[in-house]
JSON list of C-alpha atoms in Angstrom, two decimals:
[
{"chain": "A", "resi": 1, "resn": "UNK", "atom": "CA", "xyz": [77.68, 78.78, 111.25]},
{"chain": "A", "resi": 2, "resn": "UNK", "atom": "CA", "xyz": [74.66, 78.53, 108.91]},
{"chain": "A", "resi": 3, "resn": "UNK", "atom": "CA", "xyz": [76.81, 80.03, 105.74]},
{"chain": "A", "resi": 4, "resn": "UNK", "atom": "CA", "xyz": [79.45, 77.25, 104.02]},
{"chain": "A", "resi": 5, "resn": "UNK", "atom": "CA", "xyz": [83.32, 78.52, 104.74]},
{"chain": "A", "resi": 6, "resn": "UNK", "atom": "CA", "xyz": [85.35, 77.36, 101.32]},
{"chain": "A", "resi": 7, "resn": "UNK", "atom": "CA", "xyz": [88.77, 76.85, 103.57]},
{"chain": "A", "resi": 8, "resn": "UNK", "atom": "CA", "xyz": [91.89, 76.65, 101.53]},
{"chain": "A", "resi": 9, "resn": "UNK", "atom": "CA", "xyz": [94.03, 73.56, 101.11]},
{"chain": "A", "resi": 10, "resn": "UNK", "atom": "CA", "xyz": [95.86, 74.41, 104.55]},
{"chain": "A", "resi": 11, "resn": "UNK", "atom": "CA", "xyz": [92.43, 74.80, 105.82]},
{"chain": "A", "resi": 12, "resn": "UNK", "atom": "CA", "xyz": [92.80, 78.55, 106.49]},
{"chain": "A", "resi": 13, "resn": "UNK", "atom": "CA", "xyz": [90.68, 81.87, 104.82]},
{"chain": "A", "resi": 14, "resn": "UNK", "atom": "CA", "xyz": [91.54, 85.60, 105.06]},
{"chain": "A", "resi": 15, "resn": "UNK", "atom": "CA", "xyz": [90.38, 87.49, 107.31]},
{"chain": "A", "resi": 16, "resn": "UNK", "atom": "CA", "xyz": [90.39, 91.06, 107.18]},
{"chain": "A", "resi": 17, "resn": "UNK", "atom": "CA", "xyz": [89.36, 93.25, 110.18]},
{"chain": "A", "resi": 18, "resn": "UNK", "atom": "CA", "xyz": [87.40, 96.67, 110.11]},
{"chain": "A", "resi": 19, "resn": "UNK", "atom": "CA", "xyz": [87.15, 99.25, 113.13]},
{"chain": "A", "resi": 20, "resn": "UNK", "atom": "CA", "xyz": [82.99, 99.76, 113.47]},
{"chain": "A", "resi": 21, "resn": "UNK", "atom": "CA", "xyz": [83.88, 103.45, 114.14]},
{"chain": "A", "resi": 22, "resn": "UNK", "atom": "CA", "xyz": [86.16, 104.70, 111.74]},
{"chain": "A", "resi": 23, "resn": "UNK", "atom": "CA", "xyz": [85.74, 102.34, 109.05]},
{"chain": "A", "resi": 24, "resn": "UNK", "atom": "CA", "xyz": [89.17, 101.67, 108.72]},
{"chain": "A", "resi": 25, "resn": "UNK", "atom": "CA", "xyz": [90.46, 98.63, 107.49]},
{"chain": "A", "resi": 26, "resn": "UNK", "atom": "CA", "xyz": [93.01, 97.73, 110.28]},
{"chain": "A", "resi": 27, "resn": "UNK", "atom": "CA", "xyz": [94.90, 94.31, 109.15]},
{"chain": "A", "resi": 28, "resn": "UNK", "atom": "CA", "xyz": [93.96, 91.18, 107.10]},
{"chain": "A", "resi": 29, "resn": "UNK", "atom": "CA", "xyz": [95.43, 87.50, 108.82]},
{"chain": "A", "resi": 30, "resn": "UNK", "atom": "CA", "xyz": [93.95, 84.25, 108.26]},
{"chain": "A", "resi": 31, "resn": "UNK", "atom": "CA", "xyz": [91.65, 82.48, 110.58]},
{"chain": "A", "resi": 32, "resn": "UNK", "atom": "CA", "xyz": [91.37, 78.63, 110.81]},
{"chain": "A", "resi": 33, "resn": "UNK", "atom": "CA", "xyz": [87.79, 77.36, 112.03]},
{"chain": "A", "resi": 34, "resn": "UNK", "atom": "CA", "xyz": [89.07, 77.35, 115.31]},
{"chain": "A", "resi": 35, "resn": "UNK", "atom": "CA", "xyz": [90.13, 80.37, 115.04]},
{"chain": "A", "resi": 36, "resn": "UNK", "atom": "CA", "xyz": [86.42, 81.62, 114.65]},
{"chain": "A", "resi": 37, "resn": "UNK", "atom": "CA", "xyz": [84.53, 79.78, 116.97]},
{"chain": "A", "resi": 38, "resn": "UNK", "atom": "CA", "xyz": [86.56, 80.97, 119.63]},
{"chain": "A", "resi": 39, "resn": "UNK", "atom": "CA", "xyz": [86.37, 84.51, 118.06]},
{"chain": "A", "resi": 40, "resn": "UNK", "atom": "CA", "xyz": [82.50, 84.11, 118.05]},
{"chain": "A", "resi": 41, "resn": "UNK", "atom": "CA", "xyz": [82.73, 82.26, 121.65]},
{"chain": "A", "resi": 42, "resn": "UNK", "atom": "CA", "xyz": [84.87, 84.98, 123.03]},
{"chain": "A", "resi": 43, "resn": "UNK", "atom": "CA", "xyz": [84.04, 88.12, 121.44]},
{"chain": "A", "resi": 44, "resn": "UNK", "atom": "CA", "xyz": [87.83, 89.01, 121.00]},
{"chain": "A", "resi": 45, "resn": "UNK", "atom": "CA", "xyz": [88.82, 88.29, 117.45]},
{"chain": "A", "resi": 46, "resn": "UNK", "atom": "CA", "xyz": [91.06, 84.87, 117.22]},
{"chain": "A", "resi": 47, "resn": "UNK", "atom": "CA", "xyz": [93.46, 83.85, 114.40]},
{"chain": "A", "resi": 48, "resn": "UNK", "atom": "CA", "xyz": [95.92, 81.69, 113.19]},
{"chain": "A", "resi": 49, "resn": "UNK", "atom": "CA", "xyz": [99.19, 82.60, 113.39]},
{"chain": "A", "resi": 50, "resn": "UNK", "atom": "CA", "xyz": [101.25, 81.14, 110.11]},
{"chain": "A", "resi": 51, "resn": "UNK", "atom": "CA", "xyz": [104.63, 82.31, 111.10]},
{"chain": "A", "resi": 52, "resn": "UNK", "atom": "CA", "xyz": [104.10, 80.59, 114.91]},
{"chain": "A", "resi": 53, "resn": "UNK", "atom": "CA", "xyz": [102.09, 78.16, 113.33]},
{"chain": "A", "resi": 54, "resn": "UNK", "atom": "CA", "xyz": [99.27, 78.55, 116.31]},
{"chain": "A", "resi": 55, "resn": "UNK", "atom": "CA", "xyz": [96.54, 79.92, 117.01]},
{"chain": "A", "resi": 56, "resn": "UNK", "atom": "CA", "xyz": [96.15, 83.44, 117.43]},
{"chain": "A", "resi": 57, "resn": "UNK", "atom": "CA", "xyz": [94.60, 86.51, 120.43]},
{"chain": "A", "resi": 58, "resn": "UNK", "atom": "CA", "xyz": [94.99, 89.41, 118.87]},
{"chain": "A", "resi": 59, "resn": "UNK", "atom": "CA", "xyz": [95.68, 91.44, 121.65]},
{"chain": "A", "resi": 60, "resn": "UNK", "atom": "CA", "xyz": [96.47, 88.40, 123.95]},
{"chain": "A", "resi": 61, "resn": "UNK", "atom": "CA", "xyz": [99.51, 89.83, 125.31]},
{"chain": "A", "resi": 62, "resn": "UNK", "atom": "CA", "xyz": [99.60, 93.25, 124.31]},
{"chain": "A", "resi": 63, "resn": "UNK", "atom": "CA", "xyz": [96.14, 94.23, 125.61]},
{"chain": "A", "resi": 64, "resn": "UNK", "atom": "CA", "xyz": [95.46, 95.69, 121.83]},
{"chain": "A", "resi": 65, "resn": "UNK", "atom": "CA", "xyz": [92.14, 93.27, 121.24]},
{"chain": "A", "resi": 66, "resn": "UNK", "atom": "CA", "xyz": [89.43, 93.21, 118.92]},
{"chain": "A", "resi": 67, "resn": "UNK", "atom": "CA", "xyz": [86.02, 93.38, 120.53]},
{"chain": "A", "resi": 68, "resn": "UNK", "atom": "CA", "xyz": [83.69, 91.32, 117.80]},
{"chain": "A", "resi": 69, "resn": "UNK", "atom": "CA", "xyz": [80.69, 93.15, 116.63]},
{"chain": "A", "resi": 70, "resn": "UNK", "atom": "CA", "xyz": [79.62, 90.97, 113.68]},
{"chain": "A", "resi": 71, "resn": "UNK", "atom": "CA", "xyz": [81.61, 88.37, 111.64]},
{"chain": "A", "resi": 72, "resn": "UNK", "atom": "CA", "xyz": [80.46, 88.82, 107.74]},
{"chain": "A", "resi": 73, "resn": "UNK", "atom": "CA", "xyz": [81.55, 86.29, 105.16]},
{"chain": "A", "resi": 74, "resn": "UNK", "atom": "CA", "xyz": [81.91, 87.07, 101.29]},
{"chain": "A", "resi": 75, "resn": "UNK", "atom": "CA", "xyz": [79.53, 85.75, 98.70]},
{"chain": "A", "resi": 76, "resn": "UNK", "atom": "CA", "xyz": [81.89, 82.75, 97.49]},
{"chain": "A", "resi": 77, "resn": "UNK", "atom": "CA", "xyz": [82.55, 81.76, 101.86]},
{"chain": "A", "resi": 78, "resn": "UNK", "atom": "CA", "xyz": [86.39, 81.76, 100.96]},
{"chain": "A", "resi": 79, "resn": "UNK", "atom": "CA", "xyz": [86.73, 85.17, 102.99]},
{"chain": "A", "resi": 80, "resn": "UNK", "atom": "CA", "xyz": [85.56, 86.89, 105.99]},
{"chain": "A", "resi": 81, "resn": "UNK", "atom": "CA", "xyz": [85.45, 90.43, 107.61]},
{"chain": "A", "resi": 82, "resn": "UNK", "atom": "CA", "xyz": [85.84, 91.02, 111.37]},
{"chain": "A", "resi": 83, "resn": "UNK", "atom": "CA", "xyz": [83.95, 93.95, 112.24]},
{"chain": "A", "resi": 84, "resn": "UNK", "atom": "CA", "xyz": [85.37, 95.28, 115.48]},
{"chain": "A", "resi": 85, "resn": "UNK", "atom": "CA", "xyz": [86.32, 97.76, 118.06]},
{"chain": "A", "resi": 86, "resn": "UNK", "atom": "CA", "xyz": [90.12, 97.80, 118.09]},
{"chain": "A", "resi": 87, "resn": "UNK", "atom": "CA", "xyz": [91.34, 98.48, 121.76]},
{"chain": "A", "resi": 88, "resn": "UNK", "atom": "CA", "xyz": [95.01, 100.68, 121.21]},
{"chain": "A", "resi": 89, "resn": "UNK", "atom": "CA", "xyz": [96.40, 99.71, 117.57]},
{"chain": "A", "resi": 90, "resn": "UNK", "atom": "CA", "xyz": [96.48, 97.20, 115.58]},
{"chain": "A", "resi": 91, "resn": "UNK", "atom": "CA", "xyz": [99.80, 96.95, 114.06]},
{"chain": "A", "resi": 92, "resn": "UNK", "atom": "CA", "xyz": [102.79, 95.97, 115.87]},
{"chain": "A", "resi": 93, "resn": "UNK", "atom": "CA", "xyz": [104.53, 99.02, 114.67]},
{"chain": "A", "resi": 94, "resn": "UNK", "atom": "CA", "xyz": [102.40, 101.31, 116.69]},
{"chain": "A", "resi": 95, "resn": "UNK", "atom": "CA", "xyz": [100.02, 102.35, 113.70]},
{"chain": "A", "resi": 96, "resn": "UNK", "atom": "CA", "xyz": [96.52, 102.20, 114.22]},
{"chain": "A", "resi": 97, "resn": "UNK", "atom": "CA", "xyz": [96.43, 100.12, 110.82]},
{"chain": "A", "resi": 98, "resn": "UNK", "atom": "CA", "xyz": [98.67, 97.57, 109.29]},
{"chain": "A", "resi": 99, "resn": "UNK", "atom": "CA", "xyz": [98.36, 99.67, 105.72]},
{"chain": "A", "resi": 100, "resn": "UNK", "atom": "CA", "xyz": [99.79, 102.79, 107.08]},
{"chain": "A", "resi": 101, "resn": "UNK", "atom": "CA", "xyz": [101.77, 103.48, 103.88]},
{"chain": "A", "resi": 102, "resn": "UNK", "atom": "CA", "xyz": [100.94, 103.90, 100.51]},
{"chain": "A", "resi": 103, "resn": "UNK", "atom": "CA", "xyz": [102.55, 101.58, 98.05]},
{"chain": "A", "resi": 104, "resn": "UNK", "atom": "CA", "xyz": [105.12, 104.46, 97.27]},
{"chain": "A", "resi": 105, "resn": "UNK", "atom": "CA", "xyz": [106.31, 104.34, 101.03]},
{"chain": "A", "resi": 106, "resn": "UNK", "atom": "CA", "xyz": [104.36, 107.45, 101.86]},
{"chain": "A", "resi": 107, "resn": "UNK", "atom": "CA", "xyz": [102.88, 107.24, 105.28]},
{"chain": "A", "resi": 108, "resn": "UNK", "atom": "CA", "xyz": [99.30, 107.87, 105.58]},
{"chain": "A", "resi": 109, "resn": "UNK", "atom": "CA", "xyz": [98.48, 106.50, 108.96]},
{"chain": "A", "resi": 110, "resn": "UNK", "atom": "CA", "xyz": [98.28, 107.48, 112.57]},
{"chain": "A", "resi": 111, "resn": "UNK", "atom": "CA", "xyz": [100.56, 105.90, 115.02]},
{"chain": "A", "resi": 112, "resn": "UNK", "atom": "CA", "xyz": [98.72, 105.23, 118.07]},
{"chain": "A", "resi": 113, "resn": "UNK", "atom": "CA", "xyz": [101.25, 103.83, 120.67]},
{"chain": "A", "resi": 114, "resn": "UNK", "atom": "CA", "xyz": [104.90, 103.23, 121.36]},
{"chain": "A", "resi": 115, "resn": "UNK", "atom": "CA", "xyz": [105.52, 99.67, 120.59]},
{"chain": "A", "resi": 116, "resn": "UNK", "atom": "CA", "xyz": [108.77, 99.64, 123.04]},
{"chain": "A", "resi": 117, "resn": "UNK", "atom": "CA", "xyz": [106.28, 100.52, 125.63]},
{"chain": "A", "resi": 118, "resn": "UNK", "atom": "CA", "xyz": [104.01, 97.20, 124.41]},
{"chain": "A", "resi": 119, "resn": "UNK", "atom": "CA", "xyz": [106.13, 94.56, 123.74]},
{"chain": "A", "resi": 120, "resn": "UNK", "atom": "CA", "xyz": [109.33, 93.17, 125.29]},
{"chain": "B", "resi": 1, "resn": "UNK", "atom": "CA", "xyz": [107.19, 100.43, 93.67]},
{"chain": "B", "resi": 2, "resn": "UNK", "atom": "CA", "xyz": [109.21, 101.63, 96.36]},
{"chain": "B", "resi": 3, "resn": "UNK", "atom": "CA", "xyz": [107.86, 99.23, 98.94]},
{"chain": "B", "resi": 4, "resn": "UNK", "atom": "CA", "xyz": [108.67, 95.52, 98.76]},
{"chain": "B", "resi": 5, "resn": "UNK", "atom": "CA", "xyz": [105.83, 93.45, 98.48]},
{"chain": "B", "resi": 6, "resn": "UNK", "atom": "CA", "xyz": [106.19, 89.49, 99.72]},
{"chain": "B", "resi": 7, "resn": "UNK", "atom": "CA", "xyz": [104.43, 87.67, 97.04]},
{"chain": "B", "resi": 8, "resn": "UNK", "atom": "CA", "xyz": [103.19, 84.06, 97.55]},
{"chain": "B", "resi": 9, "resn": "UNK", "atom": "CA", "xyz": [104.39, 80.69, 96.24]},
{"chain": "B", "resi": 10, "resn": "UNK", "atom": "CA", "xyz": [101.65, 81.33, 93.38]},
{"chain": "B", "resi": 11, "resn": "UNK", "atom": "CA", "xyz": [103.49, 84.91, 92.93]},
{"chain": "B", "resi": 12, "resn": "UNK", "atom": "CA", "xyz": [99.82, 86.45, 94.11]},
{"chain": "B", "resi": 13, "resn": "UNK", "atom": "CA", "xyz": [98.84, 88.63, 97.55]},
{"chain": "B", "resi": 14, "resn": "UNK", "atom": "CA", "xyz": [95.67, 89.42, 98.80]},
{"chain": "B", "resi": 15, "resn": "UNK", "atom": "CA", "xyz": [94.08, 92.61, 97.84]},
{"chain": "B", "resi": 16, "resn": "UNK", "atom": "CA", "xyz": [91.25, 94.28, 99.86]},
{"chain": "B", "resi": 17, "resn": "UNK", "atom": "CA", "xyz": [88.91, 96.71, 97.70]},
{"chain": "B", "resi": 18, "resn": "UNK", "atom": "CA", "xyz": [87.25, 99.66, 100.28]},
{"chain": "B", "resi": 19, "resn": "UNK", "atom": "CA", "xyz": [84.85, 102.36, 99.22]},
{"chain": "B", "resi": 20, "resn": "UNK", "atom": "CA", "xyz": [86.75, 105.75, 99.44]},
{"chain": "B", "resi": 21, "resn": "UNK", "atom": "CA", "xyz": [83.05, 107.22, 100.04]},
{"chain": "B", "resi": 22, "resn": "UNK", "atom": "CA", "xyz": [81.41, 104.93, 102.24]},
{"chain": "B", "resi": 23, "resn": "UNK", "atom": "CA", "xyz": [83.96, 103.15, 103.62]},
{"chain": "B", "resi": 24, "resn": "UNK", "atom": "CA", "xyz": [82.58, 99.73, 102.92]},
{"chain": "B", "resi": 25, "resn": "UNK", "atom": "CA", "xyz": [84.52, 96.80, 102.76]},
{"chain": "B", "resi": 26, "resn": "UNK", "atom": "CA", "xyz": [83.90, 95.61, 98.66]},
{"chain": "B", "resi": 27, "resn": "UNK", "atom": "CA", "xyz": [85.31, 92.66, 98.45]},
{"chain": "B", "resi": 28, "resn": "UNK", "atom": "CA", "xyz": [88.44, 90.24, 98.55]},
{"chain": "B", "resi": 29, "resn": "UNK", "atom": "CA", "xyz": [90.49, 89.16, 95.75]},
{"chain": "B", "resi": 30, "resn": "UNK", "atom": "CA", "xyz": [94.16, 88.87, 94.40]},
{"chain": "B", "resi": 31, "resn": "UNK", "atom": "CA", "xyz": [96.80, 90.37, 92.78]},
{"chain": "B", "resi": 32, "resn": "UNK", "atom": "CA", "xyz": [100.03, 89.79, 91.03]},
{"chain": "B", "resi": 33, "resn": "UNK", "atom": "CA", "xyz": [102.97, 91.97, 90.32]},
{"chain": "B", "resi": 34, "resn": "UNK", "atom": "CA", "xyz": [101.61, 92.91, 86.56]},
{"chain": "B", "resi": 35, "resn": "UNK", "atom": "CA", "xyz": [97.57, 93.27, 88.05]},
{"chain": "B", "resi": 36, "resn": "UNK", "atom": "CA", "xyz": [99.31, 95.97, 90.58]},
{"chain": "B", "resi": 37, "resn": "UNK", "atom": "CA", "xyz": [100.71, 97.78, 87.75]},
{"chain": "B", "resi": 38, "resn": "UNK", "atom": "CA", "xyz": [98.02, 97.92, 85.45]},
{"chain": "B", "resi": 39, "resn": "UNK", "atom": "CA", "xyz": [96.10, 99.45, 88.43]},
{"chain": "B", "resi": 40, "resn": "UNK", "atom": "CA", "xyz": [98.56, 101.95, 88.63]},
{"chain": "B", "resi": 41, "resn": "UNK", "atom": "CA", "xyz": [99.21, 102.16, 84.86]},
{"chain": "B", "resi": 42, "resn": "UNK", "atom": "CA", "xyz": [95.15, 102.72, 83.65]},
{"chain": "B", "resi": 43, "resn": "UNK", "atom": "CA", "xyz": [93.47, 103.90, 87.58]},
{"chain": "B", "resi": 44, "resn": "UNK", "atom": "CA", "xyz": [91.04, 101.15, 87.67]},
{"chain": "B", "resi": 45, "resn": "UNK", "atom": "CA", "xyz": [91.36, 98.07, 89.82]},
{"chain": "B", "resi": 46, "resn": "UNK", "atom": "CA", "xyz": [92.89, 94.79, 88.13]},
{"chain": "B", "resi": 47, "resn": "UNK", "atom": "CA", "xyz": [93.60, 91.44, 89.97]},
{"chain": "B", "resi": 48, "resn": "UNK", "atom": "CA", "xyz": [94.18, 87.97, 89.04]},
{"chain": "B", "resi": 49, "resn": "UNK", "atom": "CA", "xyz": [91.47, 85.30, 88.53]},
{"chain": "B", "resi": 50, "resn": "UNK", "atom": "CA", "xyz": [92.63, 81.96, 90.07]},
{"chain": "B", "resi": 51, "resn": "UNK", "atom": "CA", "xyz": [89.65, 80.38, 88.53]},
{"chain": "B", "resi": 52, "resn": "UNK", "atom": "CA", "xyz": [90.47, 82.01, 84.80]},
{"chain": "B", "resi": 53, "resn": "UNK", "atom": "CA", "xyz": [94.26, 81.33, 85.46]},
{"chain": "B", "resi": 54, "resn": "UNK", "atom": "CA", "xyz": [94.49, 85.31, 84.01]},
{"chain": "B", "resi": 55, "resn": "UNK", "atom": "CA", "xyz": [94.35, 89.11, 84.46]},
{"chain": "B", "resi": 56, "resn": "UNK", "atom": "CA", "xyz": [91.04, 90.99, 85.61]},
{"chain": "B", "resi": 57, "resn": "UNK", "atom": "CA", "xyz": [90.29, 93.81, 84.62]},
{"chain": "B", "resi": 58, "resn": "UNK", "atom": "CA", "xyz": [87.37, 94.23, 87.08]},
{"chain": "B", "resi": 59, "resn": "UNK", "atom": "CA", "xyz": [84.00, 95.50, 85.78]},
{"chain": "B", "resi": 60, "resn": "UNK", "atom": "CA", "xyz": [85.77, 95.09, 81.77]},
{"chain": "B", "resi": 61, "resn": "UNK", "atom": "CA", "xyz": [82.65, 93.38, 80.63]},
{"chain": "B", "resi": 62, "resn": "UNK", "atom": "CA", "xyz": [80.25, 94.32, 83.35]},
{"chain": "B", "resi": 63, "resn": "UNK", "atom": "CA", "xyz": [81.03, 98.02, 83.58]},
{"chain": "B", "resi": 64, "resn": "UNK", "atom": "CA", "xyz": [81.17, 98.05, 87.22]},
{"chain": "B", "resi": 65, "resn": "UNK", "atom": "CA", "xyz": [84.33, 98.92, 87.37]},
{"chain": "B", "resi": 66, "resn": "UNK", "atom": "CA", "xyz": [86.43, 100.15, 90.63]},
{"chain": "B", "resi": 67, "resn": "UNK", "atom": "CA", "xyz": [88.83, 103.45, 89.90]},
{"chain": "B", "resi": 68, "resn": "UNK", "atom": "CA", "xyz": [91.74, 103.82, 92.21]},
{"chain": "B", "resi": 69, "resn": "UNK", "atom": "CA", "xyz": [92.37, 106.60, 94.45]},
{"chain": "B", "resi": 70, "resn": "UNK", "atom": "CA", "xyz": [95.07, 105.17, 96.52]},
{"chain": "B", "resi": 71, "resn": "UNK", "atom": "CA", "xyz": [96.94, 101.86, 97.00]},
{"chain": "B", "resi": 72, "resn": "UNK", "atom": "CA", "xyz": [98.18, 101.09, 100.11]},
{"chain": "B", "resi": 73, "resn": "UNK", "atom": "CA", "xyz": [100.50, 97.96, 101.48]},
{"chain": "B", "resi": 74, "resn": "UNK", "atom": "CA", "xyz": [100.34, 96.57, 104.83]},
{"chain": "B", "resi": 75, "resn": "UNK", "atom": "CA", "xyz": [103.46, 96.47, 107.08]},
{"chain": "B", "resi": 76, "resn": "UNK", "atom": "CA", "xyz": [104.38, 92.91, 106.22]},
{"chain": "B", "resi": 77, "resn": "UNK", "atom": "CA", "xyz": [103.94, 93.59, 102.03]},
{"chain": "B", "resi": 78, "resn": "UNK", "atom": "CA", "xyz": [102.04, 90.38, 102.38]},
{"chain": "B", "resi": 79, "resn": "UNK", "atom": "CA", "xyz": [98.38, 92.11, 101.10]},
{"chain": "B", "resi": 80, "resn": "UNK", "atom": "CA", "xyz": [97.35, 95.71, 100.00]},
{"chain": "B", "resi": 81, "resn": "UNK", "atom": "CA", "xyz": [94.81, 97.97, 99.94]},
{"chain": "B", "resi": 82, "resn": "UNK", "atom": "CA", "xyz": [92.47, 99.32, 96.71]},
{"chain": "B", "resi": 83, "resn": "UNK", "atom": "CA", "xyz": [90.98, 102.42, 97.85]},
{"chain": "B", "resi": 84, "resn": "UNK", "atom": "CA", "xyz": [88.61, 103.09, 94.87]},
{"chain": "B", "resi": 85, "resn": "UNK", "atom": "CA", "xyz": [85.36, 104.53, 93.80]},
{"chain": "B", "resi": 86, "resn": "UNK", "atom": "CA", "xyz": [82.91, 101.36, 92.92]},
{"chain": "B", "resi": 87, "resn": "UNK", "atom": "CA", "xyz": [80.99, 101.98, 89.66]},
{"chain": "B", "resi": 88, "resn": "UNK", "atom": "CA", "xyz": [77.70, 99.60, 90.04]},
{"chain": "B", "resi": 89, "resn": "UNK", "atom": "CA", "xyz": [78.33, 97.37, 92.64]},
{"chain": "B", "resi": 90, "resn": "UNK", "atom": "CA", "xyz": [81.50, 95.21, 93.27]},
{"chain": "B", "resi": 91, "resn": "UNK", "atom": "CA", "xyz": [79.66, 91.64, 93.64]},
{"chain": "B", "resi": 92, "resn": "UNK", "atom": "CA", "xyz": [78.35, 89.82, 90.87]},
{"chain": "B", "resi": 93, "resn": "UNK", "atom": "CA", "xyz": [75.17, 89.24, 92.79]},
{"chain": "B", "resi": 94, "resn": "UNK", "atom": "CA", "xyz": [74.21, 92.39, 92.84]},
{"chain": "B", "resi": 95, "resn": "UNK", "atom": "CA", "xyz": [75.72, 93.81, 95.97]},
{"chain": "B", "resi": 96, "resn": "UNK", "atom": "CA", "xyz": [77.59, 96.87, 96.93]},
{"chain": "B", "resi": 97, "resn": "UNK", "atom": "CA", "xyz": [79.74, 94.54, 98.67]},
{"chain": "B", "resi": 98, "resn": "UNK", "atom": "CA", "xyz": [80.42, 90.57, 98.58]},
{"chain": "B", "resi": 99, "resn": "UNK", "atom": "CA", "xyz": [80.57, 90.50, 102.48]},
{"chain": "B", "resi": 100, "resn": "UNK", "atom": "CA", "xyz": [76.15, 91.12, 102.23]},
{"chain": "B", "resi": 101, "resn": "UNK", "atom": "CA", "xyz": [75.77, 88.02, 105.07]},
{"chain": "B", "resi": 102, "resn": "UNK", "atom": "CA", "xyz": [76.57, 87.88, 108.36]},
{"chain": "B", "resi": 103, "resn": "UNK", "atom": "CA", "xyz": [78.34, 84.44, 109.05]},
{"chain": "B", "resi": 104, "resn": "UNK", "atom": "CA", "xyz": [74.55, 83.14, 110.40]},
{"chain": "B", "resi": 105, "resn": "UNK", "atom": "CA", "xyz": [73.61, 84.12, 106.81]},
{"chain": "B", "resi": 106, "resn": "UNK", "atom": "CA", "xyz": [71.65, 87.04, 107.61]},
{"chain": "B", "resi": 107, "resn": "UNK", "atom": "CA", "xyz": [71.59, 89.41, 104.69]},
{"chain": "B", "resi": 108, "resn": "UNK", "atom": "CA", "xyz": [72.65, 93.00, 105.94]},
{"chain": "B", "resi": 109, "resn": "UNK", "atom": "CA", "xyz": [74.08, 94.56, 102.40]},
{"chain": "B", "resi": 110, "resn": "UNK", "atom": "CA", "xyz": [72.33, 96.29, 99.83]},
{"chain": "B", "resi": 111, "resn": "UNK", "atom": "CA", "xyz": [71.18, 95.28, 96.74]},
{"chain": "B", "resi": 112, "resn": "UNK", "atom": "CA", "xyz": [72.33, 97.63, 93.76]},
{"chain": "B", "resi": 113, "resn": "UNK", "atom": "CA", "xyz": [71.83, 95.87, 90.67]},
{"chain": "B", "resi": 114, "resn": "UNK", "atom": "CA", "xyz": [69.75, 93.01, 88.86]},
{"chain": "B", "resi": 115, "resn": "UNK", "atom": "CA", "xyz": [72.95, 90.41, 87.97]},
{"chain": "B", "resi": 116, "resn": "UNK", "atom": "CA", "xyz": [70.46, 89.20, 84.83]},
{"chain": "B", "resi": 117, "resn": "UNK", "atom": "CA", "xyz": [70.90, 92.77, 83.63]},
{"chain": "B", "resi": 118, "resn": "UNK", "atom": "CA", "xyz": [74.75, 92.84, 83.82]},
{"chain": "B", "resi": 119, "resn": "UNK", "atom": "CA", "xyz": [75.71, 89.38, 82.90]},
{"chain": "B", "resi": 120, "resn": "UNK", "atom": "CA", "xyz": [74.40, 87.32, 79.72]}
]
């Protein structure tokens, strides 16, 4: 990676994740460096999970992955954007986006799958 | 609010700003409690400055300023979404957008301003 990465004090950035067709922002998670070499060495978009404390597939076990079509990075390299083609949803609620409501509860989104059908 | 937002340790969440027009990823910055209601309060964008230590009023001195159309949350309440019409551009170097570089450091944003013009 030519452009410097500021990593936080846990050694971790937001990441935030576009769909190249619809220009929707789908979800924002954190990526450790690992996270994006494998992303850049895969082409399926990697990141660190804080809650399993792990690194991250999206997609790994529900099939739902993000095809990589360009990583971007923000002027100050303390945040990057995954631009990508998001295979079924990306939320694990079933909405095509994680920000499927507005911040009055309303729901704006479209749900795209059944997550009882995804997950066990 | 009628959604709960998870705020940080530092009281603070990410906040992604998109172009309602062009649907262009602006930029990445954060936002506490009182930032998220001046938004709402005056319809232009406000976030915190960790490196100020206060409240932004984004584009107050520079006049590129970002007016709302729509906040949204994400389905954890860990980081929202400004949906807002950019005035200028949102980076102070002069781009639409602060993700301009691909992570190689190719430049694939657009200029739309001369920073020495804004900023003294």
């Amino acid at each position: 990676m030519s452009v410097d990465l500021a990593f936080d004090e846990n050694k971790l950035l937001p990441a935030i994740a576009q769909d190249v067709e619809t220009g929707g922002v789908l979800m924002l998670a954190y990526v450790t460096r690992e996270a994006i070499e494998r992303s850049r060495e895969t082409g399926e978009a990697h990141y660190y999970s804080r809650s399993r404390d792990e690194l991250w597939h999206k997609g790994g076990s529900s099939g739902h992955v993000q095809r990589i079509e360009e990583i971007r990075v923000d002027c100050d390299g303390d945040a990057i954007l995954y631009l990508v083609d998001q295979e079924g949803g990306a939320c694990h609620t079933g909405y095509e986006s994680c920000f499927y409501r507005t911040l009055d509860g309303e729901v704006v989104g479209d749900r795209v799958f059944d997550p009882d059908d995804v997950y066990e």
